[in-house]
């Protein structure tokens, strides 16, 4: 067009990263400074701007704008004032000489840095030893208290758990933490139970001897328990209730009322014989075929009525054995015990 001037202003699509947060914008500005001011920012010499404020723009460019901040930095209780344009805590640690701490992928504290300054608290990793239940291990972990250690490890304390030192104890390097894991659960099982036997007096049996006339049959019940489990082992079982499934059948037992063997005072000739035959042990059973204090063989015990008292001599009382020994001696003489009766001068 004659006498006219045509001006063409080019739009550019760029990426703007402000304090670590990015956004895509479209601008007609010619410089970085203009872009920032158009977005409502007033950059100062203390801010970090990349590329510089006077730099021109091109399509697809990224502008980084990190504002200056004055912070009070508390690292494990030690405070200092820092000037920084860092956008996260790890950058601040790097700037202040804590590069070694960055080797551990831990949570050092809040990830973002407050734009208006203020207090930033950081807890650095510390090597500690943990015995958790039945497992012991060492770890480098960032936490302020014992409770935080376990939470950050993915195994927080439950209300029933016990820990030493106490959960609110501050962490120090080399600390040993012992956790006792306690939990409760209900368990329902099927159990057998017996009814009290039906008893009958029997005057043909020696007093207090019991013979099962008719066997019983156990019943079954469903029993619920509360289990206390400490470090994986059941340490306590509390019965909460039960429900009978099948009723038991009681056994029938005959109980003897017939007077038993008479009392024999200690130190009798039979005690002397038992001392020689069996070192005075009336319940001896060595497996050699002889039983009890005066070493009955089974045939002799049965022949002279020993089954009235017990199936074998070693299962009978001292007085019962003496009663059968007296019958044996009356029939066979002291020769029934040839060696010991000779030693004792009984024949």
XYZ file of C-alpha atoms in Angstrom:
347
model
C 0.000 0.000 0.000
C 1.478 3.331 -1.087
C 2.764 5.541 1.713
C 1.901 2.940 4.393
C 4.047 1.004 6.920
C 3.136 -2.488 7.958
C 4.450 -3.747 11.370
C 4.398 -7.453 12.186
C 4.936 -8.587 15.765
C 5.720 -12.267 16.214
C 4.178 -14.398 19.003
C 6.474 -16.891 20.701
C 5.547 -19.950 22.793
C 7.995 -20.327 25.677
C 8.365 -22.152 29.021
C 8.575 -20.087 32.197
C 9.942 -21.816 35.329
C 9.401 -19.752 38.488
C 10.803 -21.152 41.736
C 10.700 -24.667 40.327
C 7.158 -24.472 38.923
C 6.769 -24.357 35.149
C 4.095 -22.999 32.858
C 3.680 -22.573 29.130
C 3.016 -19.016 27.933
C 2.634 -17.190 24.635
C 4.230 -13.736 24.461
C 4.932 -10.872 22.120
C 7.752 -9.549 24.345
C 11.248 -9.094 22.970
C 13.249 -9.670 26.210
C 13.337 -11.842 29.304
C 12.788 -8.796 31.513
C 9.632 -7.893 29.594
C 8.271 -11.432 29.907
C 8.714 -11.438 33.684
C 7.159 -8.019 34.140
C 4.242 -8.966 31.903
C 3.675 -11.911 34.243
C 3.633 -9.624 37.310
C 7.164 -10.207 38.581
C 9.680 -7.509 39.543
C 13.086 -9.192 39.307
C 15.945 -7.840 41.440
C 19.693 -8.219 41.165
C 19.612 -10.879 43.918
C 17.242 -13.099 41.960
C 18.468 -15.822 39.630
C 17.361 -15.240 36.032
C 18.454 -17.493 33.174
C 19.090 -16.283 30.557
C 19.779 -12.701 31.673
C 17.105 -10.023 31.857
C 18.290 -8.279 28.684
C 18.435 -11.469 26.650
C 16.196 -11.758 23.627
C 13.643 -14.475 23.073
C 13.172 -17.257 20.597
C 10.487 -19.827 19.986
C 10.479 -22.732 22.479
C 12.881 -21.039 24.895
C 12.871 -21.755 28.652
C 13.246 -18.922 31.161
C 14.271 -19.790 34.723
C 13.378 -17.298 37.459
C 14.296 -18.208 41.050
C 13.592 -15.487 43.584
C 15.961 -14.544 46.373
C 15.043 -15.697 49.884
C 16.484 -15.117 53.372
C 15.980 -18.202 55.521
C 16.755 -19.418 59.008
C 18.077 -22.930 58.460
C 17.877 -25.387 61.359
C 19.836 -28.574 60.647
C 19.617 -31.057 63.506
C 19.264 -28.200 66.001
C 22.031 -25.985 64.571
C 20.674 -22.723 63.135
C 22.106 -20.346 60.563
C 20.843 -17.586 58.282
C 21.250 -18.253 54.572
C 20.685 -16.233 51.415
C 19.551 -18.455 48.582
C 17.673 -18.773 45.331
C 17.328 -22.542 45.814
C 13.942 -24.043 45.109
C 14.174 -27.128 47.316
C 15.863 -28.309 50.483
C 18.377 -30.554 48.730
C 19.778 -27.559 46.848
C 20.208 -25.693 50.134
C 22.031 -28.679 51.660
C 24.325 -28.803 48.645
C 25.034 -25.056 48.882
C 25.858 -25.330 52.596
C 28.282 -28.244 52.503
C 26.036 -31.214 53.196
C 26.822 -33.051 49.960
C 27.373 -36.369 51.784
C 23.827 -36.306 53.099
C 22.516 -36.101 49.555
C 23.843 -39.591 48.831
C 21.004 -41.035 50.918
C 17.556 -41.033 49.297
C 15.840 -39.837 52.453
C 13.186 -37.299 53.299
C 15.155 -34.355 54.712
C 12.150 -32.253 55.556
C 9.774 -30.040 53.551
C 10.665 -30.250 49.870
C 9.774 -26.683 48.922
C 11.428 -23.530 50.224
C 9.119 -20.777 51.597
C 9.200 -17.745 49.307
C 8.804 -15.263 52.149
C 11.663 -16.715 54.145
C 11.193 -18.056 57.635
C 12.379 -21.184 59.388
C 13.315 -24.332 57.507
C 13.985 -27.383 59.680
C 16.049 -30.219 58.258
C 16.815 -33.609 59.778
C 19.821 -35.390 58.303
C 20.177 -39.176 58.049
C 21.828 -40.974 60.959
C 23.041 -44.558 61.187
C 21.139 -46.476 63.847
C 20.435 -50.098 64.753
C 16.871 -51.362 64.946
C 15.677 -54.625 66.458
C 12.091 -54.899 65.277
C 10.501 -58.037 66.661
C 12.850 -60.847 65.667
C 14.728 -58.877 62.991
C 17.797 -56.709 63.601
C 19.218 -54.363 60.974
C 21.186 -51.137 60.580
C 19.961 -48.226 58.522
C 20.707 -44.608 57.631
C 17.492 -42.685 58.104
C 16.347 -39.097 58.570
C 13.985 -38.746 61.512
C 13.688 -36.612 64.612
C 12.270 -39.185 67.025
C 12.085 -42.936 67.516
C 8.461 -42.911 66.372
C 9.424 -41.080 63.161
C 12.178 -43.614 62.453
C 9.681 -46.454 62.484
C 7.113 -44.491 60.507
C 9.664 -43.521 57.857
C 10.796 -47.151 57.710
C 7.279 -48.182 56.758
C 6.628 -49.947 60.077
C 4.899 -47.419 62.358
C 4.122 -48.223 65.968
C 0.644 -49.467 66.831
C -1.068 -48.619 70.145
C -0.145 -52.038 71.597
C 3.516 -52.036 70.551
C 6.314 -51.329 73.005
C 9.569 -49.580 72.159
C 12.704 -48.545 73.960
C 13.861 -45.909 74.196
C 10.489 -44.151 74.332
C 8.771 -43.170 71.085
C 9.410 -39.424 71.604
C 13.156 -39.837 72.254
C 15.318 -37.708 69.882
C 17.458 -39.692 67.464
C 21.235 -39.647 67.802
C 23.890 -41.457 65.738
C 24.537 -45.025 66.866
C 21.248 -45.317 68.741
C 19.822 -48.804 69.355
C 16.054 -49.117 69.074
C 14.212 -52.235 70.250
C 10.591 -52.741 69.208
C 8.297 -55.368 70.687
C 5.405 -55.963 68.327
C 2.202 -56.875 70.135
C -1.119 -57.688 68.571
C -4.304 -59.482 69.533
C -6.619 -61.601 67.476
C -9.530 -63.951 68.004
C -9.243 -67.629 67.151
C -12.031 -70.209 67.083
C -11.130 -73.899 67.360
C -12.929 -77.197 67.880
C -11.938 -78.970 71.090
C -12.814 -82.246 72.787
C -14.051 -82.312 76.382
C -15.094 -85.052 78.783
C -17.978 -85.395 81.199
C -17.379 -86.286 84.846
C -17.487 -90.089 85.215
C -20.322 -91.934 86.868
C -18.788 -93.711 89.890
C -19.923 -96.813 91.759
C -18.526 -98.252 94.982
C -17.180 -101.802 94.594
C -16.499 -103.789 97.794
C -14.580 -106.433 95.827
C -11.839 -103.969 94.853
C -9.093 -102.733 97.150
C -9.872 -99.305 98.547
C -9.388 -96.426 96.086
C -8.550 -98.740 93.174
C -10.443 -97.660 90.058
C -11.638 -99.842 87.200
C -13.336 -98.436 84.116
C -16.467 -100.506 83.634
C -17.674 -98.614 80.593
C -15.556 -96.195 78.591
C -16.909 -92.738 77.946
C -16.847 -90.716 74.781
C -15.630 -87.110 74.579
C -17.883 -84.374 73.295
C -16.835 -81.502 71.046
C -17.224 -77.776 71.447
C -16.403 -74.674 69.443
C -14.218 -72.446 71.616
C -13.249 -68.836 70.921
C -10.019 -67.423 72.367
C -8.421 -63.997 72.360
C -4.753 -64.513 71.523
C -1.994 -62.129 72.551
C 0.877 -62.429 70.088
C 4.294 -60.970 70.959
C 6.873 -60.849 68.177
C 5.001 -63.547 66.306
C 4.558 -65.956 69.233
C 1.360 -66.576 71.195
C 2.054 -65.603 74.818
C -1.460 -65.481 76.244
C -4.752 -67.174 75.444
C -7.970 -65.905 77.028
C -11.127 -67.952 76.641
C -14.001 -65.770 75.465
C -16.751 -68.360 75.092
C -17.730 -71.783 73.830
C -20.595 -73.575 72.108
C -21.234 -77.306 72.518
C -21.353 -79.190 69.228
C -21.768 -82.764 70.522
C -22.494 -83.879 74.076
C -20.007 -86.196 75.838
C -20.890 -89.654 77.130
C -19.641 -90.145 80.717
C -17.567 -93.179 81.648
C -18.696 -95.596 84.354
C -15.973 -96.228 86.952
C -15.954 -98.696 89.841
C -14.080 -97.507 92.943
C -12.887 -100.044 95.490
C -13.976 -99.902 99.109
C -12.310 -103.114 100.325
C -9.636 -102.463 102.995
C -6.152 -102.474 101.478
C -2.842 -103.890 102.638
C -2.046 -103.210 106.309
C 0.430 -100.540 107.358
C 4.026 -101.706 107.927
C 6.342 -99.517 110.002
C 9.574 -98.336 108.339
C 12.719 -100.340 109.011
C 11.040 -103.723 108.752
C 12.809 -106.816 107.473
C 11.097 -106.158 104.161
C 12.720 -102.732 103.953
C 16.093 -104.387 104.583
C 15.373 -106.936 101.865
C 14.277 -104.190 99.458
C 17.484 -102.286 100.185
C 19.489 -105.337 99.181
C 17.355 -106.313 96.177
C 16.559 -102.861 94.737
C 18.477 -100.210 96.708
C 15.271 -99.547 98.625
C 13.352 -98.414 95.546
C 9.843 -99.894 95.724
C 8.929 -98.465 92.282
C 11.937 -99.807 90.390
C 11.520 -101.266 86.894
C 14.842 -101.761 85.132
C 13.452 -103.863 82.291
C 15.174 -107.057 83.476
C 11.896 -108.890 84.135
C 11.834 -108.222 87.889
C 9.733 -105.469 89.452
C 9.367 -103.529 92.681
C 11.247 -103.413 95.955
C 11.684 -107.169 96.451
C 11.999 -107.920 92.737
C 8.920 -109.963 91.898
C 8.756 -111.691 88.547
C 5.354 -111.291 86.906
C 4.332 -114.906 87.455
C 4.964 -114.743 91.211
C 3.146 -111.423 91.502
C 0.063 -112.785 89.789
C 0.155 -116.218 91.498
C 0.004 -114.741 95.011
C -2.746 -112.226 94.295
C -0.808 -109.139 93.286
C -3.313 -108.231 90.566
C -5.702 -107.319 93.353
C -3.500 -104.274 93.875
C -1.822 -103.428 90.571
C -0.906 -104.941 87.164
C 2.786 -105.121 88.199
C 4.618 -104.994 91.484
C 6.386 -101.684 90.751
C 2.964 -100.041 90.321
C 1.763 -101.136 93.766
C 2.401 -99.383 97.079
C 5.083 -100.482 99.531
C 2.477 -102.051 101.838
C 0.805 -103.885 98.940
C 4.135 -105.343 97.820
C 4.915 -106.411 101.388
C 1.510 -108.125 101.626
C 2.224 -110.250 98.531
C 5.834 -110.825 99.634
C 4.530 -112.150 102.952
C 2.324 -114.662 101.112
C 5.267 -115.662 98.937
C 7.544 -116.112 101.959
C 4.906 -118.182 103.753
C 4.685 -120.538 100.782
C 8.302 -120.619 99.587
C 10.336 -119.478 102.558
C 13.169 -116.971 102.398
C 14.662 -119.036 99.604
C 12.513 -117.014 97.222
C 15.270 -114.390 97.687
C 18.320 -116.653 98.044
C 21.169 -114.161 97.813
C 19.833 -111.261 99.850
C 18.134 -113.407 102.493
C 21.499 -115.105 103.095
C 23.277 -111.757 103.351
C 20.696 -110.618 105.886
C 21.010 -113.853 107.884
C 17.391 -114.784 107.323
C 18.252 -118.412 106.533
